[in-house]
Amino acid sequence: MRITCVLGPKFEDSEFKEPYDALRAAGHEVTVVGLETGAEILGDKGKVTARVDRSFKDVQPDDFDALLIPGGGSPDKLRAHDDAVRFVKAFTEAGKPVFAICHGPQLLLTADEHLNHRMTAWKTIQGDLKKAGANVVDEEVVVDRNLVTSRQPSDIPAFIRESLKVLEQVPAKG
């Protein structure tokens, strides 16, 4: 599968690196998409650096089979950019797998794609989502059709496990 990871400044180091590495280890191609091709972005904890493979202006949602949205400050930075919001919205509208952890659902909220799904997020984001009418629960990992969400770094193992299960259910393209 071709998976895109949308990433901006101040992403949560482990919420990017661990799922990214696990998806690649499972044989998936993962492309980091951000605001500027070639940009080096530093994680919030300063432990992980990522390079943006392609910018939002250079890709289309149809180029990918699934979407990963790490948390930290990245989703809040990205949701200020219409290209990023449109990109994320296209995945949910198409019913493609979307994996969002911690602050990741902020992008779903801005894309107006927070309704019609059961989900979880970081504690403060859970409150925002509830006030916006989302069906939010406080659980380690929530799978609702194509959407996999988790709350925080300690949930990463469950988040990865369930994300890989969802990918197994996606029909291979002929």
mmCIF file with all atom_site columns, N, CA, C and O in Angstrom, residues 22-74:
data_model
loop_
_atom_site.group_PDB
_atom_site.id
_atom_site.type_symbol
_atom_site.label_atom_id
_atom_site.label_alt_id
_atom_site.label_comp_id
_atom_site.label_asym_id
_atom_site.label_entity_id
_atom_site.label_seq_id
_atom_site.pdbx_PDB_ins_code
_atom_site.Cartn_x
_atom_site.Cartn_y
_atom_site.Cartn_z
_atom_site.occupancy
_atom_site.B_iso_or_equiv
_atom_site.pdbx_formal_charge
_atom_site.auth_seq_id
_atom_site.auth_comp_id
_atom_site.auth_asym_id
_atom_site.auth_atom_id
_atom_site.pdbx_PDB_model_num
ATOM 1   N N  . ALA A 1 22 ? 6.955  1.008  11.550 1.00 0.00 ? 22 ALA A N  1
ATOM 2   C CA . ALA A 1 22 ? 6.153  -0.219 11.530 1.00 0.00 ? 22 ALA A CA 1
ATOM 3   C C  . ALA A 1 22 ? 5.467  -0.425 10.177 1.00 0.00 ? 22 ALA A C  1
ATOM 4   O O  . ALA A 1 22 ? 5.413  -1.555 9.665  1.00 0.00 ? 22 ALA A O  1
ATOM 5   N N  . LEU A 1 23 ? 4.958  0.637  9.597  1.00 0.00 ? 23 LEU A N  1
ATOM 6   C CA . LEU A 1 23 ? 4.303  0.535  8.283  1.00 0.00 ? 23 LEU A CA 1
ATOM 7   C C  . LEU A 1 23 ? 5.314  0.118  7.219  1.00 0.00 ? 23 LEU A C  1
ATOM 8   O O  . LEU A 1 23 ? 5.039  -0.750 6.388  1.00 0.00 ? 23 LEU A O  1
ATOM 9   N N  . ARG A 1 24 ? 6.491  0.708  7.261  1.00 0.00 ? 24 ARG A N  1
ATOM 10  C CA . ARG A 1 24 ? 7.545  0.348  6.308  1.00 0.00 ? 24 ARG A CA 1
ATOM 11  C C  . ARG A 1 24 ? 8.006  -1.092 6.517  1.00 0.00 ? 24 ARG A C  1
ATOM 12  O O  . ARG A 1 24 ? 8.212  -1.835 5.560  1.00 0.00 ? 24 ARG A O  1
ATOM 13  N N  . ALA A 1 25 ? 8.150  -1.501 7.771  1.00 0.00 ? 25 ALA A N  1
ATOM 14  C CA . ALA A 1 25 ? 8.576  -2.868 8.079  1.00 0.00 ? 25 ALA A CA 1
ATOM 15  C C  . ALA A 1 25 ? 7.555  -3.895 7.589  1.00 0.00 ? 25 ALA A C  1
ATOM 16  O O  . ALA A 1 25 ? 7.912  -5.024 7.240  1.00 0.00 ? 25 ALA A O  1
ATOM 17  N N  . ALA A 1 26 ? 6.284  -3.479 7.523  1.00 0.00 ? 26 ALA A N  1
ATOM 18  C CA . ALA A 1 26 ? 5.221  -4.361 7.033  1.00 0.00 ? 26 ALA A CA 1
ATOM 19  C C  . ALA A 1 26 ? 5.149  -4.357 5.502  1.00 0.00 ? 26 ALA A C  1
ATOM 20  O O  . ALA A 1 26 ? 4.273  -4.996 4.919  1.00 0.00 ? 26 ALA A O  1
ATOM 21  N N  . GLY A 1 27 ? 6.061  -3.619 4.854  1.00 0.00 ? 27 GLY A N  1
ATOM 22  C CA . GLY A 1 27 ? 6.134  -3.635 3.397  1.00 0.00 ? 27 GLY A CA 1
ATOM 23  C C  . GLY A 1 27 ? 5.396  -2.516 2.695  1.00 0.00 ? 27 GLY A C  1
ATOM 24  O O  . GLY A 1 27 ? 5.287  -2.517 1.472  1.00 0.00 ? 27 GLY A O  1
ATOM 25  N N  . HIS A 1 28 ? 4.901  -1.561 3.451  1.00 0.00 ? 28 HIS A N  1
ATOM 26  C CA . HIS A 1 28 ? 4.173  -0.449 2.839  1.00 0.00 ? 28 HIS A CA 1
ATOM 27  C C  . HIS A 1 28 ? 5.144  0.676  2.471  1.00 0.00 ? 28 HIS A C  1
ATOM 28  O O  . HIS A 1 28 ? 6.160  0.878  3.128  1.00 0.00 ? 28 HIS A O  1
ATOM 29  N N  . GLU A 1 29 ? 4.793  1.399  1.428  1.00 0.00 ? 29 GLU A N  1
ATOM 30  C CA . GLU A 1 29 ? 5.561  2.584  1.018  1.00 0.00 ? 29 GLU A CA 1
ATOM 31  C C  . GLU A 1 29 ? 4.972  3.783  1.748  1.00 0.00 ? 29 GLU A C  1
ATOM 32  O O  . GLU A 1 29 ? 3.759  4.014  1.683  1.00 0.00 ? 29 GLU A O  1
ATOM 33  N N  . VAL A 1 30 ? 5.803  4.535  2.461  1.00 0.00 ? 30 VAL A N  1
ATOM 34  C CA . VAL A 1 30 ? 5.312  5.682  3.221  1.00 0.00 ? 30 VAL A CA 1
ATOM 35  C C  . VAL A 1 30 ? 5.985  6.952  2.715  1.00 0.00 ? 30 VAL A C  1
ATOM 36  O O  . VAL A 1 30 ? 7.209  7.044  2.685  1.00 0.00 ? 30 VAL A O  1
ATOM 37  N N  . THR A 1 31 ? 5.179  7.924  2.312  1.00 0.00 ? 31 THR A N  1
ATOM 38  C CA . THR A 1 31 ? 5.662  9.199  1.799  1.00 0.00 ? 31 THR A CA 1
ATOM 39  C C  . THR A 1 31 ? 5.267  10.306 2.771  1.00 0.00 ? 31 THR A C  1
ATOM 40  O O  . THR A 1 31 ? 4.093  10.435 3.123  1.00 0.00 ? 31 THR A O  1
ATOM 41  N N  . VAL A 1 32 ? 6.244  11.079 3.203  1.00 0.00 ? 32 VAL A N  1
ATOM 42  C CA . VAL A 1 32 ? 5.963  12.205 4.088  1.00 0.00 ? 32 VAL A CA 1
ATOM 43  C C  . VAL A 1 32 ? 5.557  13.405 3.228  1.00 0.00 ? 32 VAL A C  1
ATOM 44  O O  . VAL A 1 32 ? 6.301  13.833 2.352  1.00 0.00 ? 32 VAL A O  1
ATOM 45  N N  . VAL A 1 33 ? 4.363  13.904 3.485  1.00 0.00 ? 33 VAL A N  1
ATOM 46  C CA . VAL A 1 33 ? 3.841  15.065 2.759  1.00 0.00 ? 33 VAL A CA 1
ATOM 47  C C  . VAL A 1 33 ? 3.701  16.214 3.749  1.00 0.00 ? 33 VAL A C  1
ATOM 48  O O  . VAL A 1 33 ? 3.183  16.043 4.852  1.00 0.00 ? 33 VAL A O  1
ATOM 49  N N  . GLY A 1 34 ? 4.213  17.376 3.349  1.00 0.00 ? 34 GLY A N  1
ATOM 50  C CA . GLY A 1 34 ? 4.161  18.548 4.219  1.00 0.00 ? 34 GLY A CA 1
ATOM 51  C C  . GLY A 1 34 ? 4.045  19.827 3.428  1.00 0.00 ? 34 GLY A C  1
ATOM 52  O O  . GLY A 1 34 ? 3.652  19.818 2.254  1.00 0.00 ? 34 GLY A O  1
ATOM 53  N N  . LEU A 1 35 ? 4.419  20.911 4.051  1.00 0.00 ? 35 LEU A N  1
ATOM 54  C CA . LEU A 1 35 ? 4.222  22.221 3.440  1.00 0.00 ? 35 LEU A CA 1
ATOM 55  C C  . LEU A 1 35 ? 5.263  22.552 2.374  1.00 0.00 ? 35 LEU A C  1
ATOM 56  O O  . LEU A 1 35 ? 4.969  23.290 1.439  1.00 0.00 ? 35 LEU A O  1
ATOM 57  N N  . GLU A 1 36 ? 6.487  21.996 2.505  1.00 0.00 ? 36 GLU A N  1
ATOM 58  C CA . GLU A 1 36 ? 7.553  22.346 1.570  1.00 0.00 ? 36 GLU A CA 1
ATOM 59  C C  . GLU A 1 36 ? 8.427  21.126 1.284  1.00 0.00 ? 36 GLU A C  1
ATOM 60  O O  . GLU A 1 36 ? 9.042  20.572 2.200  1.00 0.00 ? 36 GLU A O  1
ATOM 61  N N  . THR A 1 37 ? 8.494  20.719 0.022  1.00 0.00 ? 37 THR A N  1
ATOM 62  C CA . THR A 1 37 ? 9.321  19.575 -0.369 1.00 0.00 ? 37 THR A CA 1
ATOM 63  C C  . THR A 1 37 ? 10.766 19.790 0.068  1.00 0.00 ? 37 THR A C  1
ATOM 64  O O  . THR A 1 37 ? 11.323 20.869 -0.118 1.00 0.00 ? 37 THR A O  1
ATOM 65  N N  . GLY A 1 38 ? 11.345 18.746 0.672  1.00 0.00 ? 38 GLY A N  1
ATOM 66  C CA . GLY A 1 38 ? 12.740 18.792 1.089  1.00 0.00 ? 38 GLY A CA 1
ATOM 67  C C  . GLY A 1 38 ? 12.986 19.408 2.446  1.00 0.00 ? 38 GLY A C  1
ATOM 68  O O  . GLY A 1 38 ? 14.106 19.353 2.955  1.00 0.00 ? 38 GLY A O  1
ATOM 69  N N  . ALA A 1 39 ? 11.959 19.987 3.049  1.00 0.00 ? 39 ALA A N  1
ATOM 70  C CA . ALA A 1 39 ? 12.132 20.622 4.359  1.00 0.00 ? 39 ALA A CA 1
ATOM 71  C C  . ALA A 1 39 ? 12.486 19.574 5.411  1.00 0.00 ? 39 ALA A C  1
ATOM 72  O O  . ALA A 1 39 ? 11.966 18.465 5.397  1.00 0.00 ? 39 ALA A O  1
ATOM 73  N N  . GLU A 1 40 ? 13.388 19.955 6.306  1.00 0.00 ? 40 GLU A N  1
ATOM 74  C CA . GLU A 1 40 ? 13.723 19.120 7.463  1.00 0.00 ? 40 GLU A CA 1
ATOM 75  C C  . GLU A 1 40 ? 12.856 19.610 8.618  1.00 0.00 ? 40 GLU A C  1
ATOM 76  O O  . GLU A 1 40 ? 12.875 20.801 8.942  1.00 0.00 ? 40 GLU A O  1
ATOM 77  N N  . ILE A 1 41 ? 12.112 18.700 9.233  1.00 0.00 ? 41 ILE A N  1
ATOM 78  C CA . ILE A 1 41 ? 11.245 19.095 10.337 1.00 0.00 ? 41 ILE A CA 1
ATOM 79  C C  . ILE A 1 41 ? 11.696 18.355 11.590 1.00 0.00 ? 41 ILE A C  1
ATOM 80  O O  . ILE A 1 41 ? 11.922 17.150 11.558 1.00 0.00 ? 41 ILE A O  1
ATOM 81  N N  . LEU A 1 42 ? 11.786 19.077 12.675 1.00 0.00 ? 42 LEU A N  1
ATOM 82  C CA . LEU A 1 42 ? 12.220 18.507 13.937 1.00 0.00 ? 42 LEU A CA 1
ATOM 83  C C  . LEU A 1 42 ? 11.011 18.193 14.812 1.00 0.00 ? 42 LEU A C  1
ATOM 84  O O  . LEU A 1 42 ? 10.079 18.991 14.911 1.00 0.00 ? 42 LEU A O  1
ATOM 85  N N  . GLY A 1 43 ? 11.033 17.019 15.423 1.00 0.00 ? 43 GLY A N  1
ATOM 86  C CA . GLY A 1 43 ? 9.973  16.643 16.341 1.00 0.00 ? 43 GLY A CA 1
ATOM 87  C C  . GLY A 1 43 ? 9.980  17.504 17.590 1.00 0.00 ? 43 GLY A C  1
ATOM 88  O O  . GLY A 1 43 ? 10.989 18.138 17.927 1.00 0.00 ? 43 GLY A O  1
ATOM 89  N N  . ASP A 1 44 ? 8.881  17.505 18.292 1.00 0.00 ? 44 ASP A N  1
ATOM 90  C CA . ASP A 1 44 ? 8.700  18.331 19.483 1.00 0.00 ? 44 ASP A CA 1
ATOM 91  C C  . ASP A 1 44 ? 9.718  18.012 20.575 1.00 0.00 ? 44 ASP A C  1
ATOM 92  O O  . ASP A 1 44 ? 10.164 18.902 21.292 1.00 0.00 ? 44 ASP A O  1
ATOM 93  N N  . LYS A 1 45 ? 10.097 16.757 20.697 1.00 0.00 ? 45 LYS A N  1
ATOM 94  C CA . LYS A 1 45 ? 11.054 16.356 21.736 1.00 0.00 ? 45 LYS A CA 1
ATOM 95  C C  . LYS A 1 45 ? 12.501 16.523 21.265 1.00 0.00 ? 45 LYS A C  1
ATOM 96  O O  . LYS A 1 45 ? 13.424 16.317 22.040 1.00 0.00 ? 45 LYS A O  1
ATOM 97  N N  . GLY A 1 46 ? 12.703 16.846 19.981 1.00 0.00 ? 46 GLY A N  1
ATOM 98  C CA . GLY A 1 46 ? 14.039 17.053 19.444 1.00 0.00 ? 46 GLY A CA 1
ATOM 99  C C  . GLY A 1 46 ? 14.825 15.778 19.188 1.00 0.00 ? 46 GLY A C  1
ATOM 100 O O  . GLY A 1 46 ? 16.019 15.819 18.923 1.00 0.00 ? 46 GLY A O  1
ATOM 101 N N  . LYS A 1 47 ? 14.152 14.622 19.247 1.00 0.00 ? 47 LYS A N  1
ATOM 102 C CA . LYS A 1 47 ? 14.823 13.333 19.063 1.00 0.00 ? 47 LYS A CA 1
ATOM 103 C C  . LYS A 1 47 ? 14.750 12.830 17.627 1.00 0.00 ? 47 LYS A C  1
ATOM 104 O O  . LYS A 1 47 ? 15.559 12.014 17.211 1.00 0.00 ? 47 LYS A O  1
ATOM 105 N N  . VAL A 1 48 ? 13.742 13.275 16.887 1.00 0.00 ? 48 VAL A N  1
ATOM 106 C CA . VAL A 1 48 ? 13.497 12.761 15.542 1.00 0.00 ? 48 VAL A CA 1
ATOM 107 C C  . VAL A 1 48 ? 13.425 13.915 14.551 1.00 0.00 ? 48 VAL A C  1
ATOM 108 O O  . VAL A 1 48 ? 12.772 14.925 14.809 1.00 0.00 ? 48 VAL A O  1
ATOM 109 N N  . THR A 1 49 ? 14.116 13.735 13.423 1.00 0.00 ? 49 THR A N  1
ATOM 110 C CA . THR A 1 49 ? 14.016 14.675 12.313 1.00 0.00 ? 49 THR A CA 1
ATOM 111 C C  . THR A 1 49 ? 13.412 13.938 11.138 1.00 0.00 ? 49 THR A C  1
ATOM 112 O O  . THR A 1 49 ? 13.746 12.779 10.885 1.00 0.00 ? 49 THR A O  1
ATOM 113 N N  . ALA A 1 50 ? 12.520 14.594 10.429 1.00 0.00 ? 50 ALA A N  1
ATOM 114 C CA . ALA A 1 50 ? 11.913 13.995 9.241  1.00 0.00 ? 50 ALA A CA 1
ATOM 115 C C  . ALA A 1 50 ? 12.110 14.936 8.064  1.00 0.00 ? 50 ALA A C  1
ATOM 116 O O  . ALA A 1 50 ? 12.173 16.155 8.229  1.00 0.00 ? 50 ALA A O  1
ATOM 117 N N  . ARG A 1 51 ? 12.212 14.374 6.887  1.00 0.00 ? 51 ARG A N  1
ATOM 118 C CA . ARG A 1 51 ? 12.331 15.159 5.666  1.00 0.00 ? 51 ARG A CA 1
ATOM 119 C C  . ARG A 1 51 ? 11.013 15.039 4.896  1.00 0.00 ? 51 ARG A C  1
ATOM 120 O O  . ARG A 1 51 ? 10.492 13.943 4.718  1.00 0.00 ? 51 ARG A O  1
ATOM 121 N N  . VAL A 1 52 ? 10.502 16.166 4.446  1.00 0.00 ? 52 VAL A N  1
ATOM 122 C CA . VAL A 1 52 ? 9.274  16.175 3.649  1.00 0.00 ? 52 VAL A CA 1
ATOM 123 C C  . VAL A 1 52 ? 9.617  15.692 2.242  1.00 0.00 ? 52 VAL A C  1
ATOM 124 O O  . VAL A 1 52 ? 10.417 16.308 1.543  1.00 0.00 ? 52 VAL A O  1
ATOM 125 N N  . ASP A 1 53 ? 9.006  14.567 1.850  1.00 0.00 ? 53 ASP A N  1
ATOM 126 C CA . ASP A 1 53 ? 9.247  14.001 0.521  1.00 0.00 ? 53 ASP A CA 1
ATOM 127 C C  . ASP A 1 53 ? 8.554  14.817 -0.572 1.00 0.00 ? 53 ASP A C  1
ATOM 128 O O  . ASP A 1 53 ? 9.115  15.035 -1.644 1.00 0.00 ? 53 ASP A O  1
ATOM 129 N N  . ARG A 1 54 ? 7.317  15.228 -0.293 1.00 0.00 ? 54 ARG A N  1
ATOM 130 C CA . ARG A 1 54 ? 6.530  15.968 -1.279 1.00 0.00 ? 54 ARG A CA 1
ATOM 131 C C  . ARG A 1 54 ? 5.676  17.004 -0.558 1.00 0.00 ? 54 ARG A C  1
ATOM 132 O O  . ARG A 1 54 ? 5.267  16.794 0.571  1.00 0.00 ? 54 ARG A O  1
ATOM 133 N N  . SER A 1 55 ? 5.371  18.091 -1.256 1.00 0.00 ? 55 SER A N  1
ATOM 134 C CA . SER A 1 55 ? 4.488  19.101 -0.667 1.00 0.00 ? 55 SER A CA 1
ATOM 135 C C  . SER A 1 55 ? 3.039  18.804 -1.059 1.00 0.00 ? 55 SER A C  1
ATOM 136 O O  . SER A 1 55 ? 2.788  18.064 -2.015 1.00 0.00 ? 55 SER A O  1
ATOM 137 N N  . PHE A 1 56 ? 2.116  19.388 -0.334 1.00 0.00 ? 56 PHE A N  1
ATOM 138 C CA . PHE A 1 56 ? 0.693  19.198 -0.642 1.00 0.00 ? 56 PHE A CA 1
ATOM 139 C C  . PHE A 1 56 ? 0.380  19.636 -2.065 1.00 0.00 ? 56 PHE A C  1
ATOM 140 O O  . PHE A 1 56 ? -0.486 19.063 -2.716 1.00 0.00 ? 56 PHE A O  1
ATOM 141 N N  . LYS A 1 57 ? 1.092  20.625 -2.558 1.00 0.00 ? 57 LYS A N  1
ATOM 142 C CA . LYS A 1 57 ? 0.838  21.140 -3.911 1.00 0.00 ? 57 LYS A CA 1
ATOM 143 C C  . LYS A 1 57 ? 1.278  20.140 -4.995 1.00 0.00 ? 57 LYS A C  1
ATOM 144 O O  . LYS A 1 57 ? 0.833  20.215 -6.125 1.00 0.00 ? 57 LYS A O  1
ATOM 145 N N  . ASP A 1 58 ? 2.164  19.191 -4.619 1.00 0.00 ? 58 ASP A N  1
ATOM 146 C CA . ASP A 1 58 ? 2.730  18.250 -5.589 1.00 0.00 ? 58 ASP A CA 1
ATOM 147 C C  . ASP A 1 58 ? 2.081  16.870 -5.577 1.00 0.00 ? 58 ASP A C  1
ATOM 148 O O  . ASP A 1 58 ? 2.542  15.971 -6.282 1.00 0.00 ? 58 ASP A O  1
ATOM 149 N N  . VAL A 1 59 ? 1.060  16.670 -4.745 1.00 0.00 ? 59 VAL A N  1
ATOM 150 C CA . VAL A 1 59 ? 0.433  15.352 -4.647 1.00 0.00 ? 59 VAL A CA 1
ATOM 151 C C  . VAL A 1 59 ? -1.079 15.460 -4.737 1.00 0.00 ? 59 VAL A C  1
ATOM 152 O O  . VAL A 1 59 ? -1.651 16.538 -4.542 1.00 0.00 ? 59 VAL A O  1
ATOM 153 N N  . GLN A 1 60 ? -1.682 14.323 -5.006 1.00 0.00 ? 60 GLN A N  1
ATOM 154 C CA . GLN A 1 60 ? -3.137 14.199 -5.006 1.00 0.00 ? 60 GLN A CA 1
ATOM 155 C C  . GLN A 1 60 ? -3.506 13.054 -4.067 1.00 0.00 ? 60 GLN A C  1
ATOM 156 O O  . GLN A 1 60 ? -2.757 12.065 -3.983 1.00 0.00 ? 60 GLN A O  1
ATOM 157 N N  . PRO A 1 61 ? -4.637 13.123 -3.405 1.00 0.00 ? 61 PRO A N  1
ATOM 158 C CA . PRO A 1 61 ? -5.048 12.017 -2.540 1.00 0.00 ? 61 PRO A CA 1
ATOM 159 C C  . PRO A 1 61 ? -5.099 10.676 -3.287 1.00 0.00 ? 61 PRO A C  1
ATOM 160 O O  . PRO A 1 61 ? -4.813 9.636  -2.698 1.00 0.00 ? 61 PRO A O  1
ATOM 161 N N  . ASP A 1 62 ? -5.425 10.710 -4.574 1.00 0.00 ? 62 ASP A N  1
ATOM 162 C CA . ASP A 1 62 ? -5.490 9.468  -5.358 1.00 0.00 ? 62 ASP A CA 1
ATOM 163 C C  . ASP A 1 62 ? -4.129 8.799  -5.524 1.00 0.00 ? 62 ASP A C  1
ATOM 164 O O  . ASP A 1 62 ? -4.058 7.641  -5.924 1.00 0.00 ? 62 ASP A O  1
ATOM 165 N N  . ASP A 1 63 ? -3.044 9.525  -5.199 1.00 0.00 ? 63 ASP A N  1
ATOM 166 C CA . ASP A 1 63 ? -1.700 8.939  -5.264 1.00 0.00 ? 63 ASP A CA 1
ATOM 167 C C  . ASP A 1 63 ? -1.472 7.937  -4.133 1.00 0.00 ? 63 ASP A C  1
ATOM 168 O O  . ASP A 1 63 ? -0.476 7.213  -4.146 1.00 0.00 ? 63 ASP A O  1
ATOM 169 N N  . PHE A 1 64 ? -2.381 7.902  -3.132 1.00 0.00 ? 64 PHE A N  1
ATOM 170 C CA . PHE A 1 64 ? -2.165 7.119  -1.919 1.00 0.00 ? 64 PHE A CA 1
ATOM 171 C C  . PHE A 1 64 ? -3.383 6.279  -1.555 1.00 0.00 ? 64 PHE A C  1
ATOM 172 O O  . PHE A 1 64 ? -4.504 6.613  -1.904 1.00 0.00 ? 64 PHE A O  1
ATOM 173 N N  . ASP A 1 65 ? -3.108 5.213  -0.788 1.00 0.00 ? 65 ASP A N  1
ATOM 174 C CA . ASP A 1 65 ? -4.163 4.295  -0.353 1.00 0.00 ? 65 ASP A CA 1
ATOM 175 C C  . ASP A 1 65 ? -4.625 4.561  1.079  1.00 0.00 ? 65 ASP A C  1
ATOM 176 O O  . ASP A 1 65 ? -5.716 4.140  1.463  1.00 0.00 ? 65 ASP A O  1
ATOM 177 N N  . ALA A 1 66 ? -3.780 5.211  1.887  1.00 0.00 ? 66 ALA A N  1
ATOM 178 C CA . ALA A 1 66 ? -4.109 5.445  3.295  1.00 0.00 ? 66 ALA A CA 1
ATOM 179 C C  . ALA A 1 66 ? -3.360 6.682  3.792  1.00 0.00 ? 66 ALA A C  1
ATOM 180 O O  . ALA A 1 66 ? -2.416 7.149  3.157  1.00 0.00 ? 66 ALA A O  1
ATOM 181 N N  . LEU A 1 67 ? -3.787 7.168  4.964  1.00 0.00 ? 67 LEU A N  1
ATOM 182 C CA . LEU A 1 67 ? -3.264 8.411  5.532  1.00 0.00 ? 67 LEU A CA 1
ATOM 183 C C  . LEU A 1 67 ? -2.914 8.211  7.003  1.00 0.00 ? 67 LEU A C  1
ATOM 184 O O  . LEU A 1 67 ? -3.717 7.678  7.769  1.00 0.00 ? 67 LEU A O  1
ATOM 185 N N  . LEU A 1 68 ? -1.716 8.667  7.403  1.00 0.00 ? 68 LEU A N  1
ATOM 186 C CA . LEU A 1 68 ? -1.279 8.672  8.788  1.00 0.00 ? 68 LEU A CA 1
ATOM 187 C C  . LEU A 1 68 ? -1.156 10.121 9.252  1.00 0.00 ? 68 LEU A C  1
ATOM 188 O O  . LEU A 1 68 ? -0.509 10.935 8.577  1.00 0.00 ? 68 LEU A O  1
ATOM 189 N N  . ILE A 1 69 ? -1.768 10.437 10.403 1.00 0.00 ? 69 ILE A N  1
ATOM 190 C CA . ILE A 1 69 ? -1.695 11.778 10.980 1.00 0.00 ? 69 ILE A CA 1
ATOM 191 C C  . ILE A 1 69 ? -1.114 11.671 12.387 1.00 0.00 ? 69 ILE A C  1
ATOM 192 O O  . ILE A 1 69 ? -1.835 11.388 13.347 1.00 0.00 ? 69 ILE A O  1
ATOM 193 N N  . PRO A 1 70 ? 0.211  11.880 12.546 1.00 0.00 ? 70 PRO A N  1
ATOM 194 C CA . PRO A 1 70 ? 0.796  11.890 13.880 1.00 0.00 ? 70 PRO A CA 1
ATOM 195 C C  . PRO A 1 70 ? 0.336  13.121 14.663 1.00 0.00 ? 70 PRO A C  1
ATOM 196 O O  . PRO A 1 70 ? -0.110 14.117 14.086 1.00 0.00 ? 70 PRO A O  1
ATOM 197 N N  . GLY A 1 71 ? 0.499  13.057 15.987 1.00 0.00 ? 71 GLY A N  1
ATOM 198 C CA . GLY A 1 71 ? 0.068  14.150 16.833 1.00 0.00 ? 71 GLY A CA 1
ATOM 199 C C  . GLY A 1 71 ? 1.175  15.148 17.128 1.00 0.00 ? 71 GLY A C  1
ATOM 200 O O  . GLY A 1 71 ? 2.057  15.386 16.316 1.00 0.00 ? 71 GLY A O  1
ATOM 201 N N  . GLY A 1 72 ? 1.105  15.726 18.328 1.00 0.00 ? 72 GLY A N  1
ATOM 202 C CA . GLY A 1 72 ? 1.992  16.813 18.695 1.00 0.00 ? 72 GLY A CA 1
ATOM 203 C C  . GLY A 1 72 ? 1.449  18.115 18.133 1.00 0.00 ? 72 GLY A C  1
ATOM 204 O O  . GLY A 1 72 ? 0.249  18.266 17.915 1.00 0.00 ? 72 GLY A O  1
ATOM 205 N N  . GLY A 1 73 ? 2.335  19.056 17.847 1.00 0.00 ? 73 GLY A N  1
ATOM 206 C CA . GLY A 1 73 ? 1.915  20.355 17.318 1.00 0.00 ? 73 GLY A CA 1
ATOM 207 C C  . GLY A 1 73 ? 1.643  20.350 15.826 1.00 0.00 ? 73 GLY A C  1
ATOM 208 O O  . GLY A 1 73 ? 1.062  21.294 15.286 1.00 0.00 ? 73 GLY A O  1
ATOM 209 N N  . SER A 1 74 ? 2.039  19.299 15.141 1.00 0.00 ? 74 SER A N  1
ATOM 210 C CA . SER A 1 74 ? 1.909  19.217 13.688 1.00 0.00 ? 74 SER A CA 1
ATOM 211 C C  . SER A 1 74 ? 0.484  19.412 13.166 1.00 0.00 ? 74 SER A C  1
ATOM 212 O O  . SER A 1 74 ? 0.264  20.232 12.269 1.00 0.00 ? 74 SER A O  1
#
